Coordinates of N, CA and C and ligand atoms in Angstrom, one line a residue:
X1372 N -12.9 -43.3 22.7 CA -12.4 -43.5 21.4 C -11.0 -43.3 21.2
X1373 N -10.0 -44.1 20.0 CA -8.7 -44.1 20.5 C -8.2 -42.4 19.4
X1374 N -7.2 -42.5 20.5 CA -6.5 -40.8 19.6 C -6.6 -41.3 17.8
X1375 N -6.1 -39.9 17.5 CA -6.0 -40.5 15.7 C -4.9 -40.7 15.5
X1376 N -4.3 -41.3 14.2 CA -2.9 -41.5 14.1 C -2.2 -40.3 13.4
X1377 N -1.5 -39.8 14.0 CA -1.0 -38.4 13.7 C -0.9 -38.1 12.0
X1378 N -0.9 -37.5 12.0 CA -0.5 -36.8 10.5 C 0.4 -35.4 10.7
X1379 N 1.3 -36.0 9.5 CA 2.8 -35.0 10.1 C 2.2 -34.9 8.3
X1380 N 2.1 -33.6 7.7 CA 2.3 -32.9 6.3 C 3.0 -32.0 6.1
X1381 N 3.6 -31.7 4.8 CA 4.8 -30.8 4.1 C 4.3 -30.2 2.9
X1382 N 3.7 -28.8 3.7 CA 3.7 -27.6 2.7 C 4.7 -26.5 2.2
X1383 N 4.9 -27.3 1.0 CA 5.5 -27.3 -0.1 C 6.1 -25.1 -0.7
X1384 N 4.4 -24.9 0.0 CA 4.0 -23.8 -0.4 C 4.3 -23.1 -2.1
X1385 N 4.8 -22.1 -2.3 CA 5.4 -21.8 -4.0 C 6.9 -22.2 -3.9
X1386 N 7.7 -23.2 -3.3 CA 8.4 -23.7 -4.3 C 9.1 -25.7 -4.2
X1387 N 9.5 -25.0 -5.0 CA 10.0 -26.7 -5.7 C 10.0 -27.7 -7.1
X1388 N 11.0 -27.7 -7.6 CA 10.8 -27.7 -9.5 C 11.2 -29.5 -9.7
X1389 N 11.1 -30.0 -10.8 CA 11.4 -31.2 -10.5 C 12.1 -32.5 -10.2
X1390 N 13.3 -31.2 -9.7 CA 14.4 -31.5 -9.0 C 14.3 -31.5 -8.2
X1391 N 13.5 -31.3 -7.3 CA 13.2 -31.9 -5.7 C 12.7 -32.3 -5.9
X1392 N 11.5 -32.9 -6.5 CA 11.3 -34.7 -6.7 C 12.5 -35.7 -5.5
X1393 N 13.5 -35.7 -6.2 CA 14.7 -36.5 -4.9 C 14.5 -36.0 -4.1
X1394 N 14.2 -35.0 -3.2 CA 14.0 -34.2 -2.1 C 12.3 -35.2 -1.2
X1395 N 11.1 -35.8 -2.2 CA 10.3 -36.4 -1.6 C 10.4 -37.5 -1.6
X1396 N 11.7 -39.0 -2.6 CA 11.6 -40.0 -3.1 C 12.1 -39.8 -1.7
X1397 N 13.1 -39.0 -1.0 CA 14.3 -39.3 0.5 C 12.8 -39.2 1.2
X1398 N 11.8 -38.4 1.2 CA 11.2 -38.2 2.6 C 10.4 -40.1 2.7
X1399 N 10.1 -40.7 1.5 CA 9.0 -42.1 1.7 C 10.1 -43.3 1.5
X1400 N 11.6 -43.0 1.5 CA 12.6 -44.0 1.6 C 12.8 -43.9 3.5
X1401 N 12.7 -42.8 4.1 CA 12.9 -42.8 5.4 C 12.0 -42.5 6.7
X1402 N 10.5 -43.0 5.5 CA 9.7 -42.7 6.4 C 9.0 -44.2 6.2
X1403 N 10.1 -45.0 6.0 CA 9.2 -46.7 6.2 C 8.5 -46.6 7.5
X1404 N 8.8 -46.7 8.4 CA 8.9 -47.3 9.9 C 8.1 -45.9 10.9
X1405 N 8.1 -45.2 10.2 CA 7.1 -43.7 10.5 C 5.6 -43.8 11.9
X1406 N 5.7 -43.8 12.7 CA 4.5 -43.7 13.4 C 3.6 -43.3 13.3
X1407 N 3.8 -41.9 12.4 CA 2.3 -41.1 11.3 C 2.1 -41.0 10.3
X1408 N 1.5 -40.8 9.9 CA 0.1 -40.6 8.6 C 1.4 -39.6 7.6
X1409 N 2.0 -39.7 7.1 CA 2.8 -38.5 6.0 C 2.8 -38.3 4.9
X1410 N 2.4 -36.8 4.2 CA 2.0 -36.5 2.9 C 2.6 -35.2 2.7
X1411 N 2.7 -34.9 1.5 CA 3.4 -33.8 0.9 C 2.4 -33.6 0.0
X1412 N 2.4 -31.6 0.2 CA 1.8 -31.4 -0.8 C 2.8 -30.0 -1.6
X1413 N 3.3 -30.2 -2.8 CA 4.1 -29.6 -4.1 C 3.2 -28.8 -4.0
X1414 N 3.4 -27.7 -5.2 CA 2.7 -27.0 -6.0 C 2.5 -27.8 -7.6
X1415 N 1.4 -27.3 -7.8 CA -0.2 -28.6 -8.4 C 0.5 -29.1 -9.6
X1416 N 2.0 -28.2 -9.9 CA 1.8 -28.9 -11.0 C 2.6 -30.2 -10.8
X1417 N 4.0 -30.1 -10.0 CA 4.1 -31.4 -9.3 C 3.5 -32.4 -8.7
X1418 N 1.8 -32.7 -8.2 CA 1.0 -33.4 -8.2 C 1.5 -34.6 -8.7
X1419 N 1.1 -35.0 -10.8 CA 1.0 -35.9 -11.0 C 2.7 -36.8 -11.2
X1420 N 3.5 -35.6 -10.7 CA 4.9 -36.3 -11.3 C 5.5 -36.7 -9.5
X1421 N 4.9 -36.0 -8.3 CA 5.4 -36.5 -7.2 C 4.9 -37.7 -7.4
X1422 N 3.2 -38.4 -7.6 CA 2.0 -39.2 -7.1 C 3.0 -40.4 -8.1
X1423 N 3.4 -39.8 -9.0 CA 4.6 -41.3 -9.3 C 5.2 -41.9 -8.9
X1424 N 6.3 -40.8 -8.3 CA 7.6 -41.3 -8.0 C 7.4 -41.5 -6.1
X1425 N 5.7 -41.5 -5.6 CA 6.0 -41.7 -4.7 C 5.2 -43.3 -4.5
X1426 N 4.2 -43.7 -6.0 CA 3.4 -44.6 -6.2 C 4.3 -45.7 -5.5
X1427 N 3.0 -46.3 -4.4 CA 3.0 -47.7 -3.3 C 4.3 -47.6 -2.2
X1428 N 4.7 -46.1 -1.6 CA 5.1 -45.9 -1.3 C 4.1 -45.4 0.6
X1429 N 5.0 -45.0 1.3 CA 3.7 -44.9 2.8 C 3.2 -43.3 2.6
X1430 N 4.1 -42.3 1.9 CA 4.0 -40.9 1.7 C 2.9 -40.5 0.3
X1431 N 1.6 -39.7 1.0 CA 0.9 -39.3 0.7 C 0.8 -37.7 0.3
X1432 N 0.5 -37.8 -1.4 CA 0.5 -36.1 -1.6 C -0.5 -36.1 -2.2
X1433 N -0.4 -34.3 -1.7 CA -2.2 -32.9 -1.4 C -2.1 -31.9 -2.1
X1434 N -2.9 -31.5 -2.3 CA -2.6 -29.8 -3.2 C -2.8 -28.9 -1.7
X1435 N -2.3 -27.7 -2.4 CA -2.9 -26.6 -0.8 C -3.7 -25.4 -1.3
X1436 N -4.5 -26.2 -1.9 CA -5.6 -25.0 -2.5 C -7.0 -25.9 -4.2
X1437 N -7.8 -26.0 -3.5 CA -8.9 -25.8 -4.5 C -10.0 -25.1 -5.2
X1438 N -10.4 -24.8 -6.7 CA -11.5 -24.4 -6.4 C -12.8 -25.0 -6.5
X1439 N -13.4 -23.9 -5.5 CA -15.1 -25.0 -4.8 C -15.9 -24.9 -6.2
X1440 N -15.5 -24.7 -7.9 CA -16.1 -25.7 -8.6 C -15.3 -26.5 -8.8
X1441 N -16.4 -27.4 -10.2 CA -15.7 -28.9 -10.8 C -15.2 -28.8 -11.7
X1442 N -15.7 -27.6 -12.9 CA -15.0 -26.9 -14.0 C -15.4 -25.8 -14.1
X1443 N -15.1 -24.9 -14.9 CA -15.6 -23.6 -15.7 C -14.7 -22.1 -15.7
X1444 N -15.1 -21.3 -16.7 CA -14.5 -20.5 -16.8 C -13.8 -20.0 -15.4
X1445 N -12.9 -20.6 -14.6 CA -11.8 -20.1 -13.8 C -10.5 -20.2 -14.0
X1446 N -9.5 -18.7 -15.1 CA -8.8 -19.0 -15.2 C -8.0 -18.7 -14.3
X1447 N -6.9 -19.9 -13.9 CA -5.0 -20.5 -13.6 C -5.2 -20.9 -12.1
X1448 N -7.2 -21.6 -11.7 CA -7.4 -22.3 -10.8 C -6.7 -23.8 -11.2
X1449 N -7.6 -24.4 -9.8 CA -7.3 -26.6 -10.3 C -8.8 -26.9 -9.8
X1450 N -9.1 -27.8 -10.2 CA -10.2 -27.6 -9.4 C -10.0 -29.3 -8.2
X1451 N -10.6 -29.4 -7.4 CA -10.5 -30.8 -6.7 C -10.5 -32.3 -7.2
X1452 N -11.2 -32.1 -8.1 CA -11.1 -33.4 -8.9 C -9.6 -33.3 -10.0
X1453 N -9.4 -32.1 -10.2 CA -7.9 -32.5 -11.3 C -7.4 -32.4 -10.8
X1454 N -7.4 -32.5 -9.0 CA -6.0 -32.9 -7.6 C -6.4 -34.0 -8.1
X1455 N -7.2 -34.8 -7.5 CA -7.5 -35.8 -7.2 C -7.0 -37.3 -8.8
X1456 N -7.3 -36.3 -9.8 CA -7.0 -37.1 -10.8 C -5.1 -36.8 -11.6
X1457 N -4.6 -36.3 -10.2 CA -3.3 -36.3 -10.6 C -2.8 -36.8 -9.6
X1458 N -3.3 -37.4 -9.1 CA -2.8 -39.0 -7.7 C -3.1 -37.2 -6.6
X1459 N -3.7 -36.4 -6.0 CA -3.7 -36.6 -4.9 C -4.3 -37.1 -3.8
X1460 N -4.3 -36.6 -2.6 CA -5.1 -38.0 -2.1 C -6.2 -37.0 -0.8
X1461 N -5.3 -36.1 -0.6 CA -5.5 -34.9 0.2 C -5.1 -32.8 -0.1
X1462 N -5.8 -32.4 0.3 CA -5.6 -30.2 -0.1 C -5.6 -29.5 1.5
X1463 N -5.1 -29.5 1.0 CA -4.4 -28.0 1.8 C -5.5 -27.6 1.3
X1464 N -6.4 -26.5 3.3 CA -8.1 -25.6 2.2 C -7.5 -24.5 3.6
X1465 N -8.2 -22.9 3.0 CA -8.1 -22.0 3.8 C -6.4 -21.2 5.5
X1466 N -5.9 -21.7 4.0 CA -4.3 -21.3 4.6 C -4.5 -19.8 4.5
X1467 N -3.9 -19.8 5.1 CA -3.8 -18.1 5.8 C -3.1 -17.7 5.2
X1468 N -2.6 -18.1 3.9 CA -1.7 -16.9 3.3 C -2.6 -16.7 1.7
X1469 N -3.6 -17.1 1.8 CA -4.7 -17.6 0.8 C -5.8 -16.5 1.5
X1470 N -6.1 -16.7 2.7 CA -7.2 -16.0 3.7 C -6.6 -14.4 3.4
X1471 N -5.6 -14.3 3.9 CA -5.0 -12.8 3.2 C -5.0 -12.2 1.6
X1472 N -3.8 -13.0 1.5 CA -4.1 -12.7 0.0 C -5.1 -12.8 -1.7
X1473 N -5.5 -13.5 -1.1 CA -6.9 -14.0 -1.9 C -8.2 -13.2 -0.9
X1474 N -7.8 -13.2 -0.5 CA -9.3 -12.6 0.8 C -10.6 -13.8 0.7
X1475 N -9.6 -14.7 1.2 CA -10.8 -16.3 1.2 C -11.1 -15.9 2.4
X1476 N -12.6 -16.1 2.8 CA -14.2 -16.3 3.5 C -13.9 -18.0 4.2
X1477 N -14.0 -17.5 5.3 CA -15.1 -19.5 6.3 C -16.1 -20.0 5.6
X1478 N -16.4 -18.6 4.2 CA -17.2 -19.1 3.6 C -17.3 -19.9 2.3
X1479 N -15.8 -19.5 2.2 CA -15.9 -20.1 0.7 C -14.6 -20.6 0.8
X1480 N -14.4 -21.4 1.8 CA -13.0 -21.9 2.8 C -14.3 -23.2 2.4
X1481 N -15.5 -22.9 3.1 CA -16.1 -24.4 3.5 C -16.3 -25.2 2.2
X1482 N -17.0 -24.1 1.0 CA -17.1 -24.4 0.3 C -16.8 -24.5 -0.9
X1483 N -15.0 -25.4 -0.4 CA -13.9 -26.2 -1.5 C -13.8 -26.9 -0.1
X1484 N -13.9 -26.9 0.7 CA -14.4 -28.4 1.3 C -15.5 -29.8 1.1
X1485 N -16.5 -28.5 0.8 CA -17.8 -29.7 0.5 C -17.0 -30.5 -1.1
X1486 N -16.3 -29.1 -2.3 CA -15.6 -29.7 -3.3 C -14.4 -30.6 -3.2
X1487 N -13.5 -30.1 -2.3 CA -12.6 -31.6 -1.6 C -13.2 -32.9 -1.6
X1488 N -14.7 -33.0 -1.1 CA -15.0 -34.2 -0.7 C -15.6 -34.9 -1.7
X1489 N -16.1 -33.9 -2.7 CA -16.9 -34.4 -3.7 C -16.1 -35.2 -4.6
X1490 N -14.6 -34.4 -4.7 CA -13.1 -34.8 -5.4 C -13.0 -37.4 -4.2
X1491 N -13.2 -36.7 -3.5 CA -13.2 -37.6 -2.6 C -12.0 -37.3 -1.8
X1492 N -11.6 -35.8 -2.3 CA -9.9 -35.6 -1.0 C -10.0 -35.9 0.3
X1493 N -8.5 -35.9 1.2 CA -9.1 -35.2 2.6 C -8.6 -33.8 2.8
X1494 N -9.8 -32.9 3.1 CA -9.1 -31.7 3.7 C -8.3 -31.6 5.1
X1495 N -7.2 -30.9 4.9 CA -7.3 -29.8 5.7 C -7.5 -28.9 5.9
X1496 N -8.3 -28.0 7.1 CA -8.5 -27.1 7.1 C -8.0 -26.1 7.9
X1497 N -6.9 -24.4 7.9 CA -6.5 -24.6 7.8 C -7.3 -22.7 9.7
X1498 N -6.5 -22.6 10.2 CA -7.3 -21.4 10.6 C -6.1 -21.1 12.0
X1499 N -6.0 -19.5 12.1 CA -4.7 -18.7 13.3 C -5.9 -18.1 13.3
X1500 N -4.9 -17.4 14.2 CA -5.0 -16.0 14.9 C -3.9 -15.0 13.7
X1501 N -3.9 -13.9 13.9 CA -2.9 -12.8 14.0 C -2.5 -12.6 14.5
X1502 N -1.4 -11.8 15.2 CA -0.8 -11.0 16.8 C -1.5 -10.3 17.1
X1503 N -2.0 -9.1 16.1 CA -2.9 -8.3 16.2 C -4.2 -8.8 17.6
X1504 N -5.4 -10.1 16.6 CA -6.0 -11.5 17.3 C -5.2 -11.1 18.7
X1505 N -4.0 -11.4 18.9 CA -3.9 -12.6 20.3 C -4.1 -11.0 20.9
X1506 N -2.8 -10.2 20.8 CA -2.9 -9.2 21.9 C -3.8 -9.4 22.5
X1507 N -5.0 -9.0 21.5 CA -6.1 -8.0 22.4 C -7.4 -9.6 22.6
X1508 N -6.6 -10.2 22.9 CA -7.1 -11.9 24.0 C -8.1 -12.3 23.0
X1509 N -8.2 -11.7 21.7 CA -9.8 -12.8 21.0 C -8.7 -13.9 20.2
X1510 N -8.3 -14.7 20.7 CA -7.2 -15.4 19.6 C -7.7 -16.7 19.7
X1511 N -8.9 -16.8 21.2 CA -9.6 -18.4 20.6 C -11.2 -18.3 20.1
X1512 N -11.2 -17.0 20.5 CA -12.8 -16.5 19.5 C -12.7 -16.2 18.3
X1513 N -11.8 -16.4 17.7 CA -11.8 -15.6 16.2 C -11.2 -17.5 16.4
X1514 N -10.5 -18.2 16.5 CA -10.1 -19.9 16.2 C -11.0 -20.5 15.7
X1515 N -11.8 -20.7 16.9 CA -13.0 -21.5 16.9 C -14.2 -20.7 16.2
X1516 N -14.3 -19.7 15.7 CA -15.4 -19.1 14.9 C -14.7 -19.4 13.3
X1517 N -13.9 -19.4 12.8 CA -12.7 -19.8 11.7 C -13.0 -21.4 11.9
X1518 N -13.1 -22.6 13.1 CA -13.9 -23.7 13.1 C -15.6 -24.2 12.7
X1519 N -15.8 -22.9 13.2 CA -17.1 -23.1 12.8 C -18.0 -23.0 11.6
X1520 N -17.3 -22.3 11.2 CA -17.4 -21.0 9.7 C -17.3 -22.1 8.8
X1521 N -15.6 -22.8 9.2 CA -14.8 -23.3 8.0 C -15.7 -24.0 7.1
X1522 N -15.6 -25.6 8.4 CA -16.1 -27.0 8.5 C -17.7 -27.1 8.3
X1523 N -17.9 -27.4 6.6 CA -19.7 -27.9 6.3 C -20.0 -29.0 7.2
X1524 N -21.2 -29.0 7.6 CA -21.4 -30.3 7.9 C -21.8 -31.4 7.6
X1525 N -20.9 -31.4 6.1 CA -21.4 -32.0 5.1 C -19.6 -32.8 6.3
X1526 N -19.1 -32.8 6.5 CA -17.9 -33.5 6.8 C -18.2 -34.7 8.4
X1527 N -19.5 -34.1 8.6 CA -20.1 -35.9 9.6 C -18.8 -36.9 9.2
X1528 N -18.9 -37.6 9.2 CA -18.8 -38.9 8.9 C -17.8 -39.6 8.2
X1529 N -17.0 -37.9 7.6 CA -15.9 -38.4 6.9 C -14.4 -38.3 6.9
X1530 N -13.5 -38.2 6.6 CA -11.8 -38.2 7.1 C -11.5 -36.8 6.8
X1531 N -11.4 -35.9 7.8 CA -11.0 -35.0 7.6 C -9.6 -34.6 8.6
X1532 N -8.5 -33.1 7.9 CA -7.7 -32.4 9.8 C -8.0 -30.8 9.8
X1533 N -8.1 -30.3 11.2 CA -8.0 -29.8 11.0 C -6.3 -29.0 11.5
X1534 N -6.0 -27.7 10.5 CA -4.8 -27.3 11.0 C -4.0 -26.0 12.1
X1535 N -4.0 -26.2 13.4 CA -4.0 -24.7 13.8 C -2.4 -24.0 13.3
X1536 N -2.3 -23.0 12.5 CA -1.3 -22.1 12.8 C -1.7 -20.5 12.9
X1537 N -1.1 -20.5 13.7 CA -1.1 -19.0 14.2 C -0.2 -18.5 13.2
X1538 N -1.7 -17.3 12.4 CA -0.4 -16.6 11.4 C 0.6 -15.4 11.7
X1539 N 0.9 -15.2 12.8 CA 2.1 -14.9 13.1 C 3.3 -15.5 13.8
X1540 N 2.9 -17.0 13.3 CA 4.4 -18.1 13.7 C 4.7 -18.6 12.6
X1541 N 3.5 -18.4 11.5 CA 3.9 -18.8 10.3 C 5.2 -18.0 9.7
X1542 N 6.5 -19.4 8.9 CA 7.6 -18.8 8.8 C 8.7 -17.4 9.5
X1543 N 8.6 -17.5 10.3 CA 8.8 -16.3 11.5 C 10.1 -17.1 12.7
X1544 N 10.0 -18.4 12.5 CA 10.8 -18.7 13.5 C 9.9 -18.5 15.6
X1545 N 9.1 -18.0 15.6 CA 8.3 -18.1 16.7 C 7.0 -19.2 17.0
X1546 N 7.1 -19.3 18.0 CA 6.1 -20.3 18.0 C 5.1 -19.7 19.4
X1547 N 4.0 -20.1 19.8 CA 3.6 -19.9 21.0 C 3.9 -21.0 22.1
X1548 N 3.7 -20.7 22.8 CA 4.3 -21.5 23.9 C 3.4 -23.1 24.3
X1549 N 4.1 -24.5 24.8 CA 3.3 -24.6 25.0 C 2.3 -25.2 26.0
X1550 N 2.0 -24.5 26.5 CA 0.8 -24.5 27.0 C -0.6 -23.5 26.5
X1551 N 0.2 -22.7 25.6 CA -0.9 -21.4 24.5 C -1.1 -23.1 23.3
X1552 N -0.3 -23.7 22.9 CA -0.7 -24.5 21.7 C -2.3 -25.2 22.8
X1553 N -2.1 -26.2 23.6 CA -2.7 -26.1 24.2 C -3.8 -26.2 24.4
X1554 N -3.8 -25.2 25.0 CA -5.5 -24.4 25.7 C -6.3 -24.0 23.4
X1555 N -5.7 -23.6 23.3 CA -5.9 -23.9 21.4 C -6.0 -25.3 21.7
X1556 N -5.8 -25.9 21.4 CA -5.7 -27.2 20.4 C -7.7 -27.8 21.5
X1557 N -7.1 -27.8 22.7 CA -8.8 -27.8 23.4 C -9.7 -27.5 22.9
X1558 N -9.8 -25.9 23.2 CA -10.6 -25.3 22.2 C -10.9 -25.2 20.5
X1559 N -10.3 -26.1 19.9 CA -10.9 -26.4 19.2 C -11.3 -28.0 19.0
X1560 N -10.5 -28.9 19.9 CA -11.6 -29.7 20.2 C -13.0 -29.7 20.3
X1561 N -13.2 -29.1 21.5 CA -14.6 -28.6 22.4 C -15.6 -28.2 21.0
X1562 N -14.7 -27.2 20.5 CA -15.7 -27.2 18.8 C -16.0 -28.0 17.8
X1563 N -15.0 -29.0 17.8 CA -15.8 -30.3 17.2 C -16.2 -30.9 17.6
X1564 N -16.2 -31.8 18.9 CA -17.6 -32.4 19.6 C -18.5 -31.4 19.7
X1565 N -18.6 -30.5 19.8 CA -19.9 -29.8 19.6 C -21.2 -29.5 18.7
X1566 N -19.5 -29.6 17.3 CA -20.3 -29.7 15.4 C -20.7 -31.5 15.2
X1567 N -19.3 -32.0 15.4 CA -19.3 -33.4 14.6 C -20.1 -34.9 15.9
X1568 N -20.1 -34.4 17.3 CA -20.3 -35.2 18.2 C -18.6 -35.6 18.9
X1569 N -19.5 -37.4 18.9 CA -18.2 -38.0 19.4 C -17.2 -37.8 18.6
X1570 N -17.7 -37.7 17.0 CA -16.7 -38.1 16.2 C -15.4 -37.4 16.2
X1571 N -16.2 -35.7 17.0 CA -15.0 -35.0 16.7 C -13.7 -34.4 17.6
X1572 N -13.9 -36.4 17.6 CA -12.8 -36.8 18.2 C -11.7 -37.7 17.9
X1573 N -11.9 -37.7 17.1 CA -11.5 -39.0 15.8 C -10.6 -37.9 14.6
X1574 N -11.2 -36.3 14.8 CA -10.2 -35.8 13.9 C -8.3 -35.0 14.3
X1575 N -7.1 -35.3 13.4 CA -6.2 -34.9 14.5 C -6.2 -33.1 13.9
X1576 N -6.2 -32.8 15.0 CA -5.4 -31.1 15.1 C -3.3 -31.1 15.4
X1577 N -3.7 -31.1 13.6 CA -2.4 -31.0 13.4 C -1.9 -29.1 14.2
X1578 N -0.3 -28.6 13.7 CA 0.1 -27.5 14.4 C 0.8 -27.0 13.5
X1579 N 0.7 -25.4 13.2 CA 1.4 -25.4 12.1 C 1.9 -24.1 12.4
X1580 N 3.1 -23.7 12.2 CA 4.1 -22.6 12.2 C 5.5 -22.8 12.9
X1581 N 6.3 -22.6 11.8 CA 7.8 -22.7 12.8 C 8.0 -24.6 13.0
X1582 N 7.9 -25.4 13.3 CA 8.0 -26.2 13.7 C 9.5 -27.1 13.2
X1583 N 10.4 -27.4 13.6 CA 11.2 -27.7 13.0 C 12.0 -29.1 14.3
X1584 N 13.2 -29.7 13.1 CA 13.3 -30.9 14.0 C 13.2 -30.5 15.8
X1585 N 13.9 -29.1 16.2 CA 14.1 -29.5 17.3 C 12.8 -28.7 18.5
X1586 N 12.4 -28.3 17.3 CA 10.8 -27.8 18.9 C 9.6 -29.2 18.7
X1587 N 10.1 -30.2 17.3 CA 8.7 -30.9 16.9 C 8.2 -32.3 18.1
X1588 N 9.6 -33.1 19.0 CA 8.7 -33.7 19.8 C 8.5 -33.1 20.5
X1589 N 8.8 -31.5 21.4 CA 7.7 -31.0 22.5 C 6.4 -30.5 21.6
X1590 N 6.1 -30.2 20.1 CA 5.0 -29.6 20.9 C 3.7 -30.9 19.6
X1591 N 4.5 -32.0 19.4 CA 4.0 -32.8 18.9 C 3.5 -33.9 20.6
X1592 N 4.2 -33.7 20.7 CA 3.2 -34.2 22.6 C 3.2 -34.0 23.4
X1593 N 2.3 -32.7 22.5 CA 1.3 -31.2 23.6 C -0.1 -32.4 23.5
X1594 N -0.9 -32.1 24.0 CA -2.5 -32.2 24.9 C -2.8 -32.1 23.8
X1595 N -3.4 -32.9 22.6 CA -4.7 -32.8 21.5 C -4.2 -31.7 20.6
X1596 N -2.5 -32.5 20.2 CA -2.1 -32.1 19.8 C -1.7 -33.7 18.9
X1597 N -2.2 -33.7 17.4 CA -2.8 -34.8 16.7 C -0.9 -34.0 15.3
X1598 N -0.6 -33.9 15.5 CA 0.6 -34.2 14.4 C 1.1 -32.2 13.7
X1599 N 1.6 -32.4 12.7 CA 2.3 -31.1 12.1 C 1.6 -31.3 10.7
X1600 N 1.8 -29.1 10.5 CA 1.7 -28.7 9.4 C 2.6 -27.7 9.3
X1601 N 4.0 -28.4 8.2 CA 4.9 -28.1 8.1 C 5.2 -27.2 6.9
X1602 N 6.4 -26.2 7.2 CA 6.7 -25.0 5.5 C 7.5 -25.3 5.2
X1603 N 8.9 -24.7 5.9 CA 10.0 -24.2 5.4 C 10.6 -25.5 6.3
X1604 N 10.9 -26.1 7.2 CA 10.9 -27.5 7.1 C 10.2 -28.7 6.3
X1605 N 9.7 -28.7 5.8 CA 9.2 -29.6 5.0 C 10.1 -29.7 3.3
X1606 N 11.1 -28.3 3.5 CA 11.5 -28.9 1.4 C 12.8 -30.0 1.6
X1607 N 13.7 -30.1 3.1 CA 14.9 -30.5 3.1 C 14.2 -31.5 3.9
X1608 N 15.1 -32.8 3.0 CA 14.1 -34.1 3.6 C 14.9 -34.6 4.8
X1609 N 16.2 -34.2 5.1 CA 16.8 -34.2 7.3 C 15.8 -33.4 7.6
X1610 N 16.1 -32.5 7.4 CA 14.8 -31.4 8.1 C 12.6 -31.8 8.8
X1611 N 12.5 -32.9 7.2 CA 11.4 -32.6 7.6 C 11.3 -34.4 8.1
X1612 N 11.5 -35.7 8.0 CA 11.9 -36.3 8.8 C 12.1 -36.9 10.3
X1613 N 13.4 -35.6 10.5 CA 13.8 -35.2 11.9 C 11.9 -34.7 12.2
X1614 N 11.5 -34.5 11.8 CA 10.2 -33.7 11.9 C 8.9 -35.1 12.8
X1615 N 9.0 -36.0 10.9 CA 8.0 -37.1 11.4 C 9.1 -38.6 11.8
X1616 N 9.6 -38.3 12.8 CA 10.6 -39.5 13.6 C 10.7 -38.9 14.8
X1617 N 9.6 -37.6 15.1 CA 9.4 -37.3 16.3 C 8.5 -37.0 16.8
X1618 N 7.4 -37.8 16.0 CA 6.4 -38.3 17.3 C 6.4 -39.0 18.0
Ligands
LIG220 P1 6.7 -22.7 8.6 O1 6.8 -24.4 8.9 O2 7.4 -22.2 7.3 O3 6.3 -21.4 9.3 O4 4.9 -22.6 7.3 C1 3.8 -23.0 8.5 C2 3.1 -22.9 7.1 O5 2.5 -22.2 7.0 C3 2.5 -24.9 6.7 O6 1.3 -24.4 6.4

């Protein structure tokens, strides 16, 4: 099976106002000849405007979370159908910031993944260990457990990605060593093949956590790394393009 096309996705988190759309347009301009698929996941209120601005470009727009239900009395939440209706084609689910701040469990993430599929969105499902878990030698067990628990069988035959984001590497400037990244990505790949058979080899496994232009080439060329989920460095077009062009 051929290697999946790498995916470079920017997670703007709770950053960006209308003025930031200029950065997204600059990304679209600079990514015309990109070897990777490129996506930006802005705050949900910017999805519709960004989708209009980027229509016809090679840059896809995604959400950062979605509720598991299609509609209902869930004040403040956004359904996967609403993201799709606003122009999103992907959605990040199970980010560690949501797992930590909002107590999202593997089974809730799996329900959200089903919602994304129901709405026709491509889920990017995040997993990753804390520093305590890594120090205790539990990183592989924790992360492969998250993969098993967060990916419903409904994903068989569907487009999706897994993002390995060690919690201690997010926004800290710290990254695992390349052998540590490869060890984890190989373990995730083996789990995907266990769960989905040979189709599990076509799932891009992204790395996330302090990816920047200066370390992108080494990370992106590591074994079983199929792209990156980028936080801080996705907010400036020049930095994000430096990562996109490192593929
Ligand atoms: P940073 O790239 O800012 O470390 O964030 C990574 C991340 O959480 C992307 O989802």
